[in-house]
PDB file of C-alpha atoms in Angstrom:
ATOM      1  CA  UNK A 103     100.967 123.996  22.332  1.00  0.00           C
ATOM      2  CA  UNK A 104     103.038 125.007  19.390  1.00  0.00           C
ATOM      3  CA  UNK A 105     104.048 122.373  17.236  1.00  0.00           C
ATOM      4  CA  UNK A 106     108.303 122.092  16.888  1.00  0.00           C
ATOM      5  CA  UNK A 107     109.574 124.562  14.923  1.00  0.00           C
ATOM      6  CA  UNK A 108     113.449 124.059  15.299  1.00  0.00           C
ATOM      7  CA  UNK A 109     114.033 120.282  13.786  1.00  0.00           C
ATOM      8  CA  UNK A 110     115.976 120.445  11.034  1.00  0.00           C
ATOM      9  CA  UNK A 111     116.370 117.320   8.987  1.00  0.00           C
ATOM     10  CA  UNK A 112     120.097 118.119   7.774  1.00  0.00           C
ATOM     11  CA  UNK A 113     121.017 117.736  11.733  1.00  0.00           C
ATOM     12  CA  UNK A 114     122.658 114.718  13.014  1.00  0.00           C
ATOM     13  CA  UNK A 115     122.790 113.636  16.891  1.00  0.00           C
ATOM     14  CA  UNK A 116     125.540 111.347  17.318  1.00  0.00           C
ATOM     15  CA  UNK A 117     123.322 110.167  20.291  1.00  0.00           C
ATOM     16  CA  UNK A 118     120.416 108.990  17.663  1.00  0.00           C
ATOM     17  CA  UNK A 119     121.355 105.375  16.751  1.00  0.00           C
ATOM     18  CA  UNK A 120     122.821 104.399  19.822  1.00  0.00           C
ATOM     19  CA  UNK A 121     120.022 105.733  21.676  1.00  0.00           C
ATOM     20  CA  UNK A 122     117.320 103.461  19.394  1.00  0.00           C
ATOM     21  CA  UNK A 123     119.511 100.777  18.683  1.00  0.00           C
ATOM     22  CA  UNK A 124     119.924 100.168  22.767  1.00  0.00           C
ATOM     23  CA  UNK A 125     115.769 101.169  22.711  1.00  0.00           C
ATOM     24  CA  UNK A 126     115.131  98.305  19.878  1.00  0.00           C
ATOM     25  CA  UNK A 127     117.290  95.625  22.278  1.00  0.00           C
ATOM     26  CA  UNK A 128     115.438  96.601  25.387  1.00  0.00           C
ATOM     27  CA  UNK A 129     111.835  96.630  24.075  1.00  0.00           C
ATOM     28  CA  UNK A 130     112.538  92.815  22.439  1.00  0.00           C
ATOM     29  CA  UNK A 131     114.271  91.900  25.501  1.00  0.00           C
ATOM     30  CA  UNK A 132     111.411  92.324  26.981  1.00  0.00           C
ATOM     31  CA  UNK A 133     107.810  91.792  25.248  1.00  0.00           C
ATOM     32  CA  UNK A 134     105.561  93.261  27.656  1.00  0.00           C
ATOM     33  CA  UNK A 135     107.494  97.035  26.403  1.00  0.00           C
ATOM     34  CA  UNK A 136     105.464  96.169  22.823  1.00  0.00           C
ATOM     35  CA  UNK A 137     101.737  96.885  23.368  1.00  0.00           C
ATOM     36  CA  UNK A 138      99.039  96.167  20.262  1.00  0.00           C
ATOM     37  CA  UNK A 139      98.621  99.687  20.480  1.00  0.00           C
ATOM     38  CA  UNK A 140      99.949 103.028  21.674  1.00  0.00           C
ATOM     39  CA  UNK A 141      98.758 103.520  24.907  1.00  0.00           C
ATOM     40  CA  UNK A 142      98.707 106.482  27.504  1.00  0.00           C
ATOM     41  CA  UNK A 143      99.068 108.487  24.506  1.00  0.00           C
ATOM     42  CA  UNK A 144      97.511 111.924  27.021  1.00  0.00           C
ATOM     43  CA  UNK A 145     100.160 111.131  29.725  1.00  0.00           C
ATOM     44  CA  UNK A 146      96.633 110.610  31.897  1.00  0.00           C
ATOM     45  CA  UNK A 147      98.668 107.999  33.880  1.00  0.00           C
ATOM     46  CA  UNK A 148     101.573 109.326  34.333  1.00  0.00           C
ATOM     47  CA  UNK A 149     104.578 107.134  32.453  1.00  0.00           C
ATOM     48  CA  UNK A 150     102.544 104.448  32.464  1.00  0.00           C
ATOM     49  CA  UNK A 151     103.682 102.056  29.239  1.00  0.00           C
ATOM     50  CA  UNK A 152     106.448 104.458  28.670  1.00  0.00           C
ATOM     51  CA  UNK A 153     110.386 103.928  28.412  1.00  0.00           C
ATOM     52  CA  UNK A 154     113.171 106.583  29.064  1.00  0.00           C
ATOM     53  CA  UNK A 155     116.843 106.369  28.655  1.00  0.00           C
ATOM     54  CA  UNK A 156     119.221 108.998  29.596  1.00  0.00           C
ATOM     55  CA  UNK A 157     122.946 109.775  28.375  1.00  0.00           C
ATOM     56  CA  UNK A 158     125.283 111.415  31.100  1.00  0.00           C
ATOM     57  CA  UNK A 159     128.795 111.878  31.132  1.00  0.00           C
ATOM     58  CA  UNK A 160     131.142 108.946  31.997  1.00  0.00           C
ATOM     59  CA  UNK A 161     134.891 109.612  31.974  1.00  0.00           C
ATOM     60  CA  UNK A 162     135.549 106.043  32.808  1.00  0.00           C
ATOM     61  CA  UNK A 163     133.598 104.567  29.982  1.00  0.00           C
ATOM     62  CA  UNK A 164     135.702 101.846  28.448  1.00  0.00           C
ATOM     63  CA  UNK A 165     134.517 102.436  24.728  1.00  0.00           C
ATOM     64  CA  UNK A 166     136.500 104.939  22.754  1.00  0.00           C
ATOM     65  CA  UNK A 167     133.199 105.381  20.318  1.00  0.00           C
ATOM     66  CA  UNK A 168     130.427 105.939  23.190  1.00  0.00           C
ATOM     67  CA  UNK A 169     132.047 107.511  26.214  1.00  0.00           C
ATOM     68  CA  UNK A 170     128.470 108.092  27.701  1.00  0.00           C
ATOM     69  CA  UNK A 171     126.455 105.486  29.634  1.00  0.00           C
ATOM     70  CA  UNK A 172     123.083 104.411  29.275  1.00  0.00           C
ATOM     71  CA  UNK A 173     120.849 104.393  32.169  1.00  0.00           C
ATOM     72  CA  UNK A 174     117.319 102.792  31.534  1.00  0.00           C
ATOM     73  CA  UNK A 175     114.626 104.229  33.531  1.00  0.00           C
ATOM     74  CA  UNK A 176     111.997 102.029  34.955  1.00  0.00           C
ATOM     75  CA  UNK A 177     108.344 102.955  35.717  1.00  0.00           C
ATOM     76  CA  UNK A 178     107.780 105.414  37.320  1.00  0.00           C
ATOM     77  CA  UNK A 179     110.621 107.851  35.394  1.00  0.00           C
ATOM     78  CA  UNK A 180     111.373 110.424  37.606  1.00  0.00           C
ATOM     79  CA  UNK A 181     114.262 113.280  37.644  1.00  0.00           C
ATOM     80  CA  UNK A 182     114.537 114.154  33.880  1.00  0.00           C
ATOM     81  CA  UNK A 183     110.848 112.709  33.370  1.00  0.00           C
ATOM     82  CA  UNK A 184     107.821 114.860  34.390  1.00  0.00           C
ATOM     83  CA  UNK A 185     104.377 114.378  33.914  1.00  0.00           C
ATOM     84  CA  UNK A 186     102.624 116.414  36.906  1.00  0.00           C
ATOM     85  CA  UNK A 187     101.057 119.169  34.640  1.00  0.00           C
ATOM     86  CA  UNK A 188      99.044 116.256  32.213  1.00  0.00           C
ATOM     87  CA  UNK A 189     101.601 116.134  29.997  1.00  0.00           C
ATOM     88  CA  UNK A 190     105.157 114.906  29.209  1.00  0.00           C
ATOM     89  CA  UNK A 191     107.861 117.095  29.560  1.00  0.00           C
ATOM     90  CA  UNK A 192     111.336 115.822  29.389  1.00  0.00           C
ATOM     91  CA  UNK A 193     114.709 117.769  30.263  1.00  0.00           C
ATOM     92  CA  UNK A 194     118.229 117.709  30.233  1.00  0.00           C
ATOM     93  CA  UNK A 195     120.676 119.236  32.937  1.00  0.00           C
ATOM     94  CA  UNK A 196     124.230 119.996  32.404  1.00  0.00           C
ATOM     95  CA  UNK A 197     124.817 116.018  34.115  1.00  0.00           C
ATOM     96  CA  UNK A 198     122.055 114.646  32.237  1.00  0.00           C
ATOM     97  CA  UNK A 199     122.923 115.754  28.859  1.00  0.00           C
ATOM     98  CA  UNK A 200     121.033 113.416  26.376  1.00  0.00           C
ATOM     99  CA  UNK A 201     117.015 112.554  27.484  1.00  0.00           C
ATOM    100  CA  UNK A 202     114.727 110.010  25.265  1.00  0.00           C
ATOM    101  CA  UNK A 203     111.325 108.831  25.373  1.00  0.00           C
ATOM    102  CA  UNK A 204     109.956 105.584  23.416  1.00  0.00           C
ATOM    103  CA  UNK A 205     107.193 103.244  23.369  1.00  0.00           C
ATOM    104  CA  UNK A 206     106.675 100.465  21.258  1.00  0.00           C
ATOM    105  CA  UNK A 207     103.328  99.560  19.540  1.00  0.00           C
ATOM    106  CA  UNK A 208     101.457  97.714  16.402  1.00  0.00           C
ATOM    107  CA  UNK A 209     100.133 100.352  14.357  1.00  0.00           C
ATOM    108  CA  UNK A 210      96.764  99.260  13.950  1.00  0.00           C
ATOM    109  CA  UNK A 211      95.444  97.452  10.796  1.00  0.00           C
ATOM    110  CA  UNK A 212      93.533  99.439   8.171  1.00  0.00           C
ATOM    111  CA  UNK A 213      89.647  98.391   8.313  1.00  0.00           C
ATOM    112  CA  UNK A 214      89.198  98.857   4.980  1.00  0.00           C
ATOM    113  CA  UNK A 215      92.289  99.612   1.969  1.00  0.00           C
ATOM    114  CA  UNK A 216      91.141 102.644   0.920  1.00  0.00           C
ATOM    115  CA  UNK A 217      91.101 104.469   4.561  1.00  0.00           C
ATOM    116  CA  UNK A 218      93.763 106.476   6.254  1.00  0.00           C
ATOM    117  CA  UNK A 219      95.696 106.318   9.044  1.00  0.00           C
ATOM    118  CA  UNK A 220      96.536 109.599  10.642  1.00  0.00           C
ATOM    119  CA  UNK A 221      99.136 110.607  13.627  1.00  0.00           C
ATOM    120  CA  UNK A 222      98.437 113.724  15.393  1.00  0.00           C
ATOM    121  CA  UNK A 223     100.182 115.210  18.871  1.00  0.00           C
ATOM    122  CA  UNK A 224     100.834 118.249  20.552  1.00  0.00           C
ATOM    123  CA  UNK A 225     104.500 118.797  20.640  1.00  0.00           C
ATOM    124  CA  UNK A 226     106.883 121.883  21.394  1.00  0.00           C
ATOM    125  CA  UNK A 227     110.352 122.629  22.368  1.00  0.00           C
ATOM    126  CA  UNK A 228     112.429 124.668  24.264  1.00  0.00           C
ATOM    127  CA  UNK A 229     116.311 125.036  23.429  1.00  0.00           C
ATOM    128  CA  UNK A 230     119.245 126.672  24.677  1.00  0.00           C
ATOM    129  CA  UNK A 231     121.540 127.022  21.814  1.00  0.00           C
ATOM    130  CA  UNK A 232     121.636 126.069  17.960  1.00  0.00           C
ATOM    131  CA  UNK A 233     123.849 123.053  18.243  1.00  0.00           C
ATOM    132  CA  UNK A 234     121.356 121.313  20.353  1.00  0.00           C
ATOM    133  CA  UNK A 235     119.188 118.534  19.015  1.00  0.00           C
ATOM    134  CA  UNK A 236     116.027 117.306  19.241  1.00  0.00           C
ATOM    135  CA  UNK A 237     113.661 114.522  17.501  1.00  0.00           C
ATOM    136  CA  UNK A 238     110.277 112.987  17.075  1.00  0.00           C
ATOM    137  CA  UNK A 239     109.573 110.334  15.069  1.00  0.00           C
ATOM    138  CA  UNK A 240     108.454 106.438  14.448  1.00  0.00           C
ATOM    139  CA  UNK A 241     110.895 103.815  13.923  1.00  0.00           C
ATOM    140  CA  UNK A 242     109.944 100.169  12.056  1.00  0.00           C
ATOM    141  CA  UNK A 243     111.149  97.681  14.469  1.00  0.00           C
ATOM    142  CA  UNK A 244     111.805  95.270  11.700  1.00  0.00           C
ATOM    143  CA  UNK A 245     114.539  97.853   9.884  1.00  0.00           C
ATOM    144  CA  UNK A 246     115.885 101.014  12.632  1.00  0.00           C
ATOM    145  CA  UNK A 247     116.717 102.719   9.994  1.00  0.00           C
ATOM    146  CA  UNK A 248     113.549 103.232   8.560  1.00  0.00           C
ATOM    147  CA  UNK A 249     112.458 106.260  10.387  1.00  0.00           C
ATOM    148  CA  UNK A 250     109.597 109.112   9.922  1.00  0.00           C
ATOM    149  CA  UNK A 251     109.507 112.760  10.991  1.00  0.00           C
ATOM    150  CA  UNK A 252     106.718 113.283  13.206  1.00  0.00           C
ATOM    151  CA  UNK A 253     107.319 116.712  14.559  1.00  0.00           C
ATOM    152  CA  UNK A 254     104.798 118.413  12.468  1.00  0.00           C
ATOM    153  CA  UNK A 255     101.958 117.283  14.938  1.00  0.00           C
ATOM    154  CA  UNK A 256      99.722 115.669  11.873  1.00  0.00           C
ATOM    155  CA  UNK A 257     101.178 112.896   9.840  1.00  0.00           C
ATOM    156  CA  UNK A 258      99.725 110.846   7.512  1.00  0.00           C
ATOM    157  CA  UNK A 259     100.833 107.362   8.561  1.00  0.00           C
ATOM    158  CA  UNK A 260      98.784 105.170   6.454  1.00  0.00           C
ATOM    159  CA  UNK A 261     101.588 103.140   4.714  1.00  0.00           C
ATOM    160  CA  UNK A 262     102.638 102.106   8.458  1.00  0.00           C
ATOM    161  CA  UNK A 263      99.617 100.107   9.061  1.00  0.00           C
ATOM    162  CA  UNK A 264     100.174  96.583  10.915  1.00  0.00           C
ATOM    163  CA  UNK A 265     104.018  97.031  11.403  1.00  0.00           C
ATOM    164  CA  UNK A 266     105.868  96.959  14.788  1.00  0.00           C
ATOM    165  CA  UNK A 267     106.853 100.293  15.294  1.00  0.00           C
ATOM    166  CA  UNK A 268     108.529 103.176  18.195  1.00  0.00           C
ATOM    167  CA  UNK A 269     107.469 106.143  18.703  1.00  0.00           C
ATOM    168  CA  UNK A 270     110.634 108.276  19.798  1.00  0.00           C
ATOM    169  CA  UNK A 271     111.773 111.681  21.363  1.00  0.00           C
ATOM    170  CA  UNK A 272     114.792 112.767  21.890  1.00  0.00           C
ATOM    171  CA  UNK A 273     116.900 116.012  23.407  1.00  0.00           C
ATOM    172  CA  UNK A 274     120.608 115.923  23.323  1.00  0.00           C
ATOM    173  CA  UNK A 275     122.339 119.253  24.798  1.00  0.00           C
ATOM    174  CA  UNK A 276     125.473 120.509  22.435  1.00  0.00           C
ATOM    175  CA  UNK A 277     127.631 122.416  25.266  1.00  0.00           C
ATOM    176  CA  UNK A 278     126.150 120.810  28.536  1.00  0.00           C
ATOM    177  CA  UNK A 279     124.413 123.981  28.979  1.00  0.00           C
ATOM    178  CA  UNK A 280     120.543 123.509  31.130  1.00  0.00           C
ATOM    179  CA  UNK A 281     116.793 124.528  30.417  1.00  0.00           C
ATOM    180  CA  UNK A 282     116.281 122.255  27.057  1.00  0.00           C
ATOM    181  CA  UNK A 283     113.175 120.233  27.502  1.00  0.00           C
ATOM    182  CA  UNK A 284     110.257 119.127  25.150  1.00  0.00           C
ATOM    183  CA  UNK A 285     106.771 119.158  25.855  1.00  0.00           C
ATOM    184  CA  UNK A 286     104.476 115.704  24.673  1.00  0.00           C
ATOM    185  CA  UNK A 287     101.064 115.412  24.532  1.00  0.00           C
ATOM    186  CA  UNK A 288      97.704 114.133  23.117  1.00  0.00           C
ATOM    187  CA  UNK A 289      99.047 111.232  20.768  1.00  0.00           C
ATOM    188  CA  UNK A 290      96.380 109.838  19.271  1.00  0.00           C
ATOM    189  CA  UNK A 291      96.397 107.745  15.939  1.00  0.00           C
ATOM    190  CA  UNK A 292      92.638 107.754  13.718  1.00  0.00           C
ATOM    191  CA  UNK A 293      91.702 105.994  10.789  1.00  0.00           C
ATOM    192  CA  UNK A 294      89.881 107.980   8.464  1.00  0.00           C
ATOM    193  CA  UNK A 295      87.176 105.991   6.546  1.00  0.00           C
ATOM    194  CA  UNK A 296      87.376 106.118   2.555  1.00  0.00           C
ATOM    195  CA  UNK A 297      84.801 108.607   1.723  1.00  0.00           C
ATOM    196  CA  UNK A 298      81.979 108.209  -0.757  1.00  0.00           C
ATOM    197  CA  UNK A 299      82.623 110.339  -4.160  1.00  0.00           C
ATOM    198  CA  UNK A 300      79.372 112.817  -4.659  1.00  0.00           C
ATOM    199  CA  UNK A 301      77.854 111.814  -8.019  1.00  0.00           C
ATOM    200  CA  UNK A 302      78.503 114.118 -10.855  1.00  0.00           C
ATOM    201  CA  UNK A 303      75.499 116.135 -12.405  1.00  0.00           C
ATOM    202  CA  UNK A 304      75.429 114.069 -15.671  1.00  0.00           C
ATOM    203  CA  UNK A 305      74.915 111.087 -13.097  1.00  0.00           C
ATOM    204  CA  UNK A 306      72.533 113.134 -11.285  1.00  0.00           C
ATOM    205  CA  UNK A 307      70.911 113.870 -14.721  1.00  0.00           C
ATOM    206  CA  UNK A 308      70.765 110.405 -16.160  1.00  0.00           C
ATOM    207  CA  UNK A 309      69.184 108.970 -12.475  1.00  0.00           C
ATOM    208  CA  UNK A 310      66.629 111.167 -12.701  1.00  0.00           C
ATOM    209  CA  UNK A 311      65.599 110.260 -16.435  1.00  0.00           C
ATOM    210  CA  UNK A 312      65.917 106.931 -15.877  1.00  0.00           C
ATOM    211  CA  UNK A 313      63.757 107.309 -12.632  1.00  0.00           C
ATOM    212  CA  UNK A 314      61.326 109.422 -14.860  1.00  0.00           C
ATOM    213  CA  UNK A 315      61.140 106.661 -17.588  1.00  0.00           C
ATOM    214  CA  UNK A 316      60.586 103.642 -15.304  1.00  0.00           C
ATOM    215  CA  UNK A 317      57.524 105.853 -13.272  1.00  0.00           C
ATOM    216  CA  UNK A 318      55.785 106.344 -16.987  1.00  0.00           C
ATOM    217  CA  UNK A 319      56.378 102.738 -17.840  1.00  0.00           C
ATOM    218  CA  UNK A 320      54.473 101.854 -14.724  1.00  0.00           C
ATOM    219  CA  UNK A 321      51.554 103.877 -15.824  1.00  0.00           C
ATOM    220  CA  UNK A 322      51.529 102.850 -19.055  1.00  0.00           C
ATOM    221  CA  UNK A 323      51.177  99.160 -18.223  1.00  0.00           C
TER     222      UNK A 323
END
């Protein structure tokens, strides 16, 4: 799969903070959504540990600010949720205008301080006009507005270690139009152990002489 190529950081969903700010609330509400660590990461079982929302058009929403209501999806999501090919795609509609995906995990703990933490998945994107907006990213649980841009497919999350975090997607249409969807797959976090500098060739140098005196020592004596 081809990694996104049409996020553009300068972008703003007016969809985005509602959408994790009513994600945050449900995941605390309910412990069992926050899991030591990111499971079903290959979609192998289905939406299994996963949580979707979806935004759809409400004229008789009472607030002025957010005239769109929130439906929460339970296990298994179905309609705008698909993961029948072995991996995650998730689509608006011209009803169904605004689609997320989130779990929430404990980034695991680095084994040793000098190792790395790396994110990797297979992501892509398919959009019907420029106003439309999509997302990937992690969000610290302890401050929502700490966010980080994982749509590049490799990120180097090291400095995330041990926190309580989200992984997120999101597609919001611009003009209700249909055939926007993202494709998810093959999350998988690794820690890279610290590797071993080579020695240098005056170290090289200076083991072997000392190596060299210590044998003609030993015959000497």
């Amino acid at each position: 799969m081809n990694y996104l190529s049409i996020f553009s950081p300068c972008k703003h969903s007016k969809l985005k903070p509602y959408l994790q700010t009513v994600a945050l609330a449900a995941g605390l509400l309910c412990s069992a959504a926050s899991s030591a660590n990111l499971l079903n990461g290959d979609f192998s079982s289905g939406f299994d540990d996963w949580q979707g929302q979806v935004t759809y058009n409400d004229p008789a929403s009472p607030d002025p600010m957010f005239p769109d209501s929130i439906n929460e999806i339970v296990n298994p999501l179905t309609g705008n949720f698909n993961a029948s090919t072995g991996a995650a795609v998730i689509t608006n509609d011209d009803t169904n205008w605004a689609v997320a995906l989130f779990q929430q995990f404990t980034v695991q703990s680095l084994l040793n301080p000098a190792n790395t933490l790396w994110l990797e998945l297979d992501f892509s994107s398919t959009v019907s006009s420029d106003d439309d907006y999509v997302l990937a990213e992690l969000v610290d649980l302890s401050d929502p507005f700490s966010t980080l841009n994982i749509s590049s497919g490799t990120v180097d999350i090291t400095a995330w270690a041990g926190r309580s975090a989200e992984i997120f997607f999101l597609i919001e249409d611009g003009f209700n139009d249909t055939g926007d969807f993202l494709t998810i797959d093959s999350i998988h976090i690794t820690q890279h152990a610290a590797s071993v500098p080579e020695p240098g060739t005056s170290a090289l140098f200076l083991s072997a002489g000392l190596a060299l005196l210590a044998r003609r020592r030993l015959f000497k004596s």
